Amino acid sequence: MGYEAVVVGGGLGGLSAAIRLAADGHRVTVLEKNERAGGKLNVRSGKGFTFDTGPSILTMPWVLEQLFESAGRRLEDYLTVVRVEPQWRTFFEDGVKLDLVGDFPSMLEEIKRVSPADASGFLSYLQYAQKMYDLTMKGFYRRSLSGLTDLRSRHTMPELISMDPLKSMHQSTAKYIKDPHLRQLFDFFIMYIGSSPYAAPAILSQLAYVQLGLGIYYVEGGMYRIAEAMLKLLGELGVTVKTSSPVEQVLADGRRATGVRLASGETVEADLVVCNLEAIPAHKSILKQQQGAAEAADKLSKYAPAVSGLVLLLGLDGKYDQLAHHNFFFSHSPEREFGDMFDKGIPTEDPTVYVGVSSKSDPTQAPEGKDNLFVLTHVPPLKDGETWEGHRERYRELVLDKLERNGLAGLRSRIEFEYVFTPDDLRELYGANGGSIYGVVTDRKLNGGFKVPSKSELLDNLYFVGGSTHPGGGVPMVTLSGQLTADLIREQWEAESGSAAVRKGG
């Protein structure tokens, strides 16, 4: 007989945790404040165009496969996952263009075309990135880590030294790659988790192997199908998922959570609470009535929010044939771009702009002869009391100017559908700290590259999942956070059941 478990928030971390908890024999209720589950992975449509409003690239699909296998299911019975080629098409202000491709000989030719001198360095760089990935697979992706002590328990000293703990990701890139275009491109992989290559630890160089070695993927019908597949599985497992059900307070007796109260006044009793709302906002809202909540929030301040973003969903009358499924229009100076965002905390005047066009791979996403552009520009997270409204129109124009300047001539005149998401929307819709897209920033000096511990220090049976917790932001990471947190809960459940059996036997 298992726990009565309540999951607060139906993002991918919450849904993943709910699947694992149900598969482990617990009775689970998921409470989501918005009209749809999925969190930042969501969908919007209009005038025949469909847009994924959050993640647009899927990496490490083994994480999803592992989740469904844990419930005795096969992912392919719920989703069709397809590899995307070219992986990225990249554009630089000086006219240099480069495709990232999964076929190794072709990728090497692309490298040689841009910088012949970097061909041998590229091979060494990929070997280094694979080594970092293999080290991570031994510990980081296998267990929920709360800090250096946990990491040391999973690795030998030579392995820890091999992680280059004193180097940043940029320093590792620069060791192998000399051409500034290629350095900027490979450093930018860090934006999968919304951090700076100049501050993130070298272990994250593995992202080059995650992409170039393992590939990137798209889900037929749109990325929101991932959430729909999880919801279908949850239904089969007997999990109750309630949308439009905002939680107002976690209830507790001493150091144990006893359930939650909804904004409607309804209470749901529980033996266990899993919180998919980010930890810092949670301590300031649904946990603020608990003794020590303010102090706990202050203690978590080193886990600063990762970047936010301005998102333009653009339905176009026509197509740009030069665009691939995933496109990056890079800034002229990455040092200035990252310095503005992370050191000064200001919107940079020359940002890198991502343009996703899912209709290039999936014609169902736009009317015939037209394209759906998901335009994302990273911006600093909001400070307390700050709003994006003062930047909204000016920054939209700055982004459109950059795209028109770099080959998308007449873009403004082709827009027939538009919807805008700002950091304010991300903060309001998803409770994200500062409107962060990726949870907690990965900074080796600020937080050692670690995330908020999954197990609460405030309540003994409260756990956190999602981008602010280990292992971090992005579809695979938040999905994995739910699974690894469920592992911790299983350990606690087995320990408590064992203690109870001993007491009963005595």
PDB file of N, CA, C and O in Angstrom, residues 356-385:
ATOM      1  N   GLY A 356      12.934  29.019 -35.083  1.00  0.00           N
ATOM      2  CA  GLY A 356      12.502  27.650 -35.338  1.00  0.00           C
ATOM      3  C   GLY A 356      11.346  27.654 -36.321  1.00  0.00           C
ATOM      4  O   GLY A 356      10.417  28.456 -36.188  1.00  0.00           O
ATOM      5  N   VAL A 357      11.416  26.774 -37.311  1.00  0.00           N
ATOM      6  CA  VAL A 357      10.361  26.686 -38.327  1.00  0.00           C
ATOM      7  C   VAL A 357       9.940  25.228 -38.427  1.00  0.00           C
ATOM      8  O   VAL A 357      10.411  24.483 -39.282  1.00  0.00           O
ATOM      9  N   SER A 358       9.052  24.801 -37.539  1.00  0.00           N
ATOM     10  CA  SER A 358       8.690  23.376 -37.501  1.00  0.00           C
ATOM     11  C   SER A 358       7.984  22.934 -38.772  1.00  0.00           C
ATOM     12  O   SER A 358       8.005  21.747 -39.112  1.00  0.00           O
ATOM     13  N   SER A 359       7.385  23.879 -39.497  1.00  0.00           N
ATOM     14  CA  SER A 359       6.707  23.505 -40.748  1.00  0.00           C
ATOM     15  C   SER A 359       7.691  23.013 -41.806  1.00  0.00           C
ATOM     16  O   SER A 359       7.277  22.396 -42.794  1.00  0.00           O
ATOM     17  N   LYS A 360       8.991  23.270 -41.626  1.00  0.00           N
ATOM     18  CA  LYS A 360       9.990  22.734 -42.547  1.00  0.00           C
ATOM     19  C   LYS A 360      10.047  21.207 -42.470  1.00  0.00           C
ATOM     20  O   LYS A 360      10.347  20.533 -43.455  1.00  0.00           O
ATOM     21  N   SER A 361       9.775  20.664 -41.273  1.00  0.00           N
ATOM     22  CA  SER A 361       9.782  19.211 -41.072  1.00  0.00           C
ATOM     23  C   SER A 361       8.381  18.629 -41.000  1.00  0.00           C
ATOM     24  O   SER A 361       8.188  17.433 -41.202  1.00  0.00           O
ATOM     25  N   ASP A 362       7.392  19.480 -40.691  1.00  0.00           N
ATOM     26  CA  ASP A 362       6.043  19.007 -40.413  1.00  0.00           C
ATOM     27  C   ASP A 362       5.026  19.947 -41.061  1.00  0.00           C
ATOM     28  O   ASP A 362       4.650  20.969 -40.486  1.00  0.00           O
ATOM     29  N   PRO A 363       4.563  19.620 -42.272  1.00  0.00           N
ATOM     30  CA  PRO A 363       3.656  20.517 -43.009  1.00  0.00           C
ATOM     31  C   PRO A 363       2.334  20.784 -42.291  1.00  0.00           C
ATOM     32  O   PRO A 363       1.637  21.748 -42.638  1.00  0.00           O
ATOM     33  N   THR A 364       1.986  19.981 -41.277  1.00  0.00           N
ATOM     34  CA  THR A 364       0.719  20.212 -40.574  1.00  0.00           C
ATOM     35  C   THR A 364       0.760  21.473 -39.716  1.00  0.00           C
ATOM     36  O   THR A 364      -0.278  21.913 -39.221  1.00  0.00           O
ATOM     37  N   GLN A 365       1.944  22.049 -39.529  1.00  0.00           N
ATOM     38  CA  GLN A 365       2.101  23.174 -38.608  1.00  0.00           C
ATOM     39  C   GLN A 365       1.787  24.535 -39.237  1.00  0.00           C
ATOM     40  O   GLN A 365       1.777  25.552 -38.533  1.00  0.00           O
ATOM     41  N   ALA A 366       1.565  24.577 -40.538  1.00  0.00           N
ATOM     42  CA  ALA A 366       1.261  25.851 -41.206  1.00  0.00           C
ATOM     43  C   ALA A 366       0.464  25.570 -42.477  1.00  0.00           C
ATOM     44  O   ALA A 366       0.551  24.479 -43.059  1.00  0.00           O
ATOM     45  N   PRO A 367      -0.348  26.547 -42.937  1.00  0.00           N
ATOM     46  CA  PRO A 367      -1.065  26.379 -44.201  1.00  0.00           C
ATOM     47  C   PRO A 367      -0.079  26.178 -45.353  1.00  0.00           C
ATOM     48  O   PRO A 367       1.079  26.602 -45.288  1.00  0.00           O
ATOM     49  N   GLU A 368      -0.543  25.570 -46.410  1.00  0.00           N
ATOM     50  CA  GLU A 368       0.306  25.295 -47.568  1.00  0.00           C
ATOM     51  C   GLU A 368       0.913  26.590 -48.105  1.00  0.00           C
ATOM     52  O   GLU A 368       0.239  27.606 -48.240  1.00  0.00           O
ATOM     53  N   GLY A 369       2.215  26.547 -48.374  1.00  0.00           N
ATOM     54  CA  GLY A 369       2.902  27.710 -48.911  1.00  0.00           C
ATOM     55  C   GLY A 369       3.288  28.751 -47.881  1.00  0.00           C
ATOM     56  O   GLY A 369       3.794  29.818 -48.234  1.00  0.00           O
ATOM     57  N   LYS A 370       3.081  28.425 -46.589  1.00  0.00           N
ATOM     58  CA  LYS A 370       3.368  29.390 -45.529  1.00  0.00           C
ATOM     59  C   LYS A 370       4.240  28.740 -44.454  1.00  0.00           C
ATOM     60  O   LYS A 370       4.353  27.518 -44.391  1.00  0.00           O
ATOM     61  N   ASP A 371       4.840  29.572 -43.603  1.00  0.00           N
ATOM     62  CA  ASP A 371       5.709  29.045 -42.554  1.00  0.00           C
ATOM     63  C   ASP A 371       5.357  29.645 -41.196  1.00  0.00           C
ATOM     64  O   ASP A 371       4.864  30.775 -41.100  1.00  0.00           O
ATOM     65  N   ASN A 372       5.620  28.854 -40.157  1.00  0.00           N
ATOM     66  CA  ASN A 372       5.415  29.298 -38.770  1.00  0.00           C
ATOM     67  C   ASN A 372       6.762  29.549 -38.118  1.00  0.00           C
ATOM     68  O   ASN A 372       7.552  28.631 -37.947  1.00  0.00           O
ATOM     69  N   LEU A 373       7.051  30.772 -37.765  1.00  0.00           N
ATOM     70  CA  LEU A 373       8.331  31.114 -37.168  1.00  0.00           C
ATOM     71  C   LEU A 373       8.186  31.283 -35.656  1.00  0.00           C
ATOM     72  O   LEU A 373       7.363  32.079 -35.187  1.00  0.00           O
ATOM     73  N   PHE A 374       8.984  30.501 -34.925  1.00  0.00           N
ATOM     74  CA  PHE A 374       9.120  30.664 -33.478  1.00  0.00           C
ATOM     75  C   PHE A 374      10.434  31.408 -33.275  1.00  0.00           C
ATOM     76  O   PHE A 374      11.514  30.859 -33.502  1.00  0.00           O
ATOM     77  N   VAL A 375      10.340  32.666 -32.875  1.00  0.00           N
ATOM     78  CA  VAL A 375      11.521  33.518 -32.755  1.00  0.00           C
ATOM     79  C   VAL A 375      11.813  33.740 -31.271  1.00  0.00           C
ATOM     80  O   VAL A 375      10.973  34.273 -30.541  1.00  0.00           O
ATOM     81  N   LEU A 376      12.994  33.323 -30.833  1.00  0.00           N
ATOM     82  CA  LEU A 376      13.375  33.435 -29.423  1.00  0.00           C
ATOM     83  C   LEU A 376      14.653  34.244 -29.298  1.00  0.00           C
ATOM     84  O   LEU A 376      15.658  33.950 -29.954  1.00  0.00           O
ATOM     85  N   THR A 377      14.605  35.252 -28.442  1.00  0.00           N
ATOM     86  CA  THR A 377      15.796  36.025 -28.092  1.00  0.00           C
ATOM     87  C   THR A 377      15.952  35.971 -26.581  1.00  0.00           C
ATOM     88  O   THR A 377      15.017  36.306 -25.842  1.00  0.00           O
ATOM     89  N   HIS A 378      17.109  35.550 -26.113  1.00  0.00           N
ATOM     90  CA  HIS A 378      17.337  35.456 -24.672  1.00  0.00           C
ATOM     91  C   HIS A 378      17.595  36.834 -24.076  1.00  0.00           C
ATOM     92  O   HIS A 378      18.307  37.653 -24.660  1.00  0.00           O
ATOM     93  N   VAL A 379      17.004  37.057 -22.909  1.00  0.00           N
ATOM     94  CA  VAL A 379      17.152  38.325 -22.197  1.00  0.00           C
ATOM     95  C   VAL A 379      17.368  38.019 -20.720  1.00  0.00           C
ATOM     96  O   VAL A 379      17.082  36.912 -20.259  1.00  0.00           O
ATOM     97  N   PRO A 380      17.871  38.988 -19.940  1.00  0.00           N
ATOM     98  CA  PRO A 380      18.103  38.729 -18.513  1.00  0.00           C
ATOM     99  C   PRO A 380      16.796  38.436 -17.783  1.00  0.00           C
ATOM    100  O   PRO A 380      15.731  38.924 -18.169  1.00  0.00           O
ATOM    101  N   PRO A 381      16.855  37.649 -16.706  1.00  0.00           N
ATOM    102  CA  PRO A 381      15.653  37.432 -15.895  1.00  0.00           C
ATOM    103  C   PRO A 381      15.237  38.734 -15.219  1.00  0.00           C
ATOM    104  O   PRO A 381      16.066  39.629 -14.988  1.00  0.00           O
ATOM    105  N   LEU A 382      13.969  38.836 -14.914  1.00  0.00           N
ATOM    106  CA  LEU A 382      13.450  40.028 -14.243  1.00  0.00           C
ATOM    107  C   LEU A 382      13.895  40.055 -12.784  1.00  0.00           C
ATOM    108  O   LEU A 382      13.913  39.032 -12.109  1.00  0.00           O
ATOM    109  N   LYS A 383      14.223  41.237 -12.323  1.00  0.00           N
ATOM    110  CA  LYS A 383      14.486  41.411 -10.898  1.00  0.00           C
ATOM    111  C   LYS A 383      13.153  41.607 -10.171  1.00  0.00           C
ATOM    112  O   LYS A 383      12.121  41.857 -10.806  1.00  0.00           O
ATOM    113  N   ASP A 384      13.157  41.479  -8.852  1.00  0.00           N
ATOM    114  CA  ASP A 384      11.932  41.678  -8.076  1.00  0.00           C
ATOM    115  C   ASP A 384      11.345  43.050  -8.371  1.00  0.00           C
ATOM    116  O   ASP A 384      12.051  44.070  -8.320  1.00  0.00           O
ATOM    117  N   GLY A 385      10.062  43.078  -8.706  1.00  0.00           N
ATOM    118  CA  GLY A 385       9.385  44.332  -8.976  1.00  0.00           C
ATOM    119  C   GLY A 385       9.598  44.885 -10.374  1.00  0.00           C
ATOM    120  O   GLY A 385       9.026  45.918 -10.738  1.00  0.00           O
TER     121      GLY A 385
END
